[in-house]
Amino acid sequence: DLIGIDRRMERLDRATAANEKRIRHLTQEAQKCAEVHDYRKLTDVLKAAEKLQRHNSKLFAIIDRTEAKLTAIAERVAKEAQQVNDA
């Protein structure tokens, strides 16, 4: 269970990092579109960046929930270890 959560966290971290890199690239592309007054493409690029940002927000929410599960497991293990030590 703990190993599965750890792997999940790694995958989520990689996914958010990849999305952030794409968002930065799209932001740079949007700046270029604005400079050459290509507003149609600018709109498309901004929509794509917005979609990625929403997706990243969902990933961050999943990361928060996964971290909470990990904390709960760690607390349970610590409590069990304390009970063993007290026995």
PDB file of N, CA, C and O in Angstrom, residues 29-43:
ATOM      1  N   GLU A  29       4.833  31.132 -26.500  1.00  0.00           N
ATOM      2  CA  GLU A  29       4.197  31.159 -27.818  1.00  0.00           C
ATOM      3  C   GLU A  29       3.122  32.241 -27.874  1.00  0.00           C
ATOM      4  O   GLU A  29       2.987  32.951 -28.883  1.00  0.00           O
ATOM      5  N   ALA A  30       2.379  32.406 -26.791  1.00  0.00           N
ATOM      6  CA  ALA A  30       1.343  33.445 -26.735  1.00  0.00           C
ATOM      7  C   ALA A  30       1.967  34.830 -26.864  1.00  0.00           C
ATOM      8  O   ALA A  30       1.413  35.704 -27.549  1.00  0.00           O
ATOM      9  N   GLN A  31       3.102  35.040 -26.221  1.00  0.00           N
ATOM     10  CA  GLN A  31       3.777  36.333 -26.327  1.00  0.00           C
ATOM     11  C   GLN A  31       4.174  36.617 -27.773  1.00  0.00           C
ATOM     12  O   GLN A  31       4.009  37.737 -28.264  1.00  0.00           O
ATOM     13  N   LYS A  32       4.675  35.588 -28.458  1.00  0.00           N
ATOM     14  CA  LYS A  32       5.069  35.767 -29.866  1.00  0.00           C
ATOM     15  C   LYS A  32       3.851  36.082 -30.729  1.00  0.00           C
ATOM     16  O   LYS A  32       3.924  36.929 -31.622  1.00  0.00           O
ATOM     17  N   CYS A  33       2.752  35.405 -30.456  1.00  0.00           N
ATOM     18  CA  CYS A  33       1.523  35.661 -31.213  1.00  0.00           C
ATOM     19  C   CYS A  33       1.041  37.094 -31.001  1.00  0.00           C
ATOM     20  O   CYS A  33       0.598  37.758 -31.943  1.00  0.00           O
ATOM     21  N   ALA A  34       1.132  37.566 -29.781  1.00  0.00           N
ATOM     22  CA  ALA A  34       0.704  38.939 -29.482  1.00  0.00           C
ATOM     23  C   ALA A  34       1.605  39.951 -30.194  1.00  0.00           C
ATOM     24  O   ALA A  34       1.117  40.964 -30.704  1.00  0.00           O
ATOM     25  N   GLU A  35       2.900  39.655 -30.231  1.00  0.00           N
ATOM     26  CA  GLU A  35       3.846  40.572 -30.888  1.00  0.00           C
ATOM     27  C   GLU A  35       3.559  40.727 -32.378  1.00  0.00           C
ATOM     28  O   GLU A  35       3.746  41.805 -32.935  1.00  0.00           O
ATOM     29  N   VAL A  36       3.115  39.630 -33.020  1.00  0.00           N
ATOM     30  CA  VAL A  36       2.837  39.699 -34.462  1.00  0.00           C
ATOM     31  C   VAL A  36       1.347  39.889 -34.745  1.00  0.00           C
ATOM     32  O   VAL A  36       0.904  39.779 -35.891  1.00  0.00           O
ATOM     33  N   HIS A  37       0.577  40.170 -33.687  1.00  0.00           N
ATOM     34  CA  HIS A  37      -0.855  40.461 -33.798  1.00  0.00           C
ATOM     35  C   HIS A  37      -1.660  39.308 -34.401  1.00  0.00           C
ATOM     36  O   HIS A  37      -2.634  39.524 -35.121  1.00  0.00           O
ATOM     37  N   ASP A  38      -1.247  38.081 -34.103  1.00  0.00           N
ATOM     38  CA  ASP A  38      -1.988  36.896 -34.551  1.00  0.00           C
ATOM     39  C   ASP A  38      -2.947  36.507 -33.420  1.00  0.00           C
ATOM     40  O   ASP A  38      -2.700  35.594 -32.636  1.00  0.00           O
ATOM     41  N   TYR A  39      -4.054  37.225 -33.354  1.00  0.00           N
ATOM     42  CA  TYR A  39      -4.966  37.089 -32.223  1.00  0.00           C
ATOM     43  C   TYR A  39      -5.765  35.784 -32.246  1.00  0.00           C
ATOM     44  O   TYR A  39      -6.129  35.270 -31.196  1.00  0.00           O
ATOM     45  N   ARG A  40      -6.009  35.259 -33.422  1.00  0.00           N
ATOM     46  CA  ARG A  40      -6.715  33.975 -33.490  1.00  0.00           C
ATOM     47  C   ARG A  40      -5.855  32.873 -32.865  1.00  0.00           C
ATOM     48  O   ARG A  40      -6.317  32.094 -32.039  1.00  0.00           O
ATOM     49  N   LYS A  41      -4.587  32.826 -33.274  1.00  0.00           N
ATOM     50  CA  LYS A  41      -3.682  31.827 -32.710  1.00  0.00           C
ATOM     51  C   LYS A  41      -3.445  32.098 -31.220  1.00  0.00           C
ATOM     52  O   LYS A  41      -3.361  31.164 -30.421  1.00  0.00           O
ATOM     53  N   LEU A  42      -3.352  33.364 -30.858  1.00  0.00           N
ATOM     54  CA  LEU A  42      -3.168  33.737 -29.453  1.00  0.00           C
ATOM     55  C   LEU A  42      -4.306  33.182 -28.602  1.00  0.00           C
ATOM     56  O   LEU A  42      -4.069  32.602 -27.544  1.00  0.00           O
ATOM     57  N   THR A  43      -5.525  33.309 -29.100  1.00  0.00           N
ATOM     58  CA  THR A  43      -6.683  32.799 -28.374  1.00  0.00           C
ATOM     59  C   THR A  43      -6.593  31.286 -28.205  1.00  0.00           C
ATOM     60  O   THR A  43      -6.826  30.748 -27.119  1.00  0.00           O
TER      61      THR A  43
END
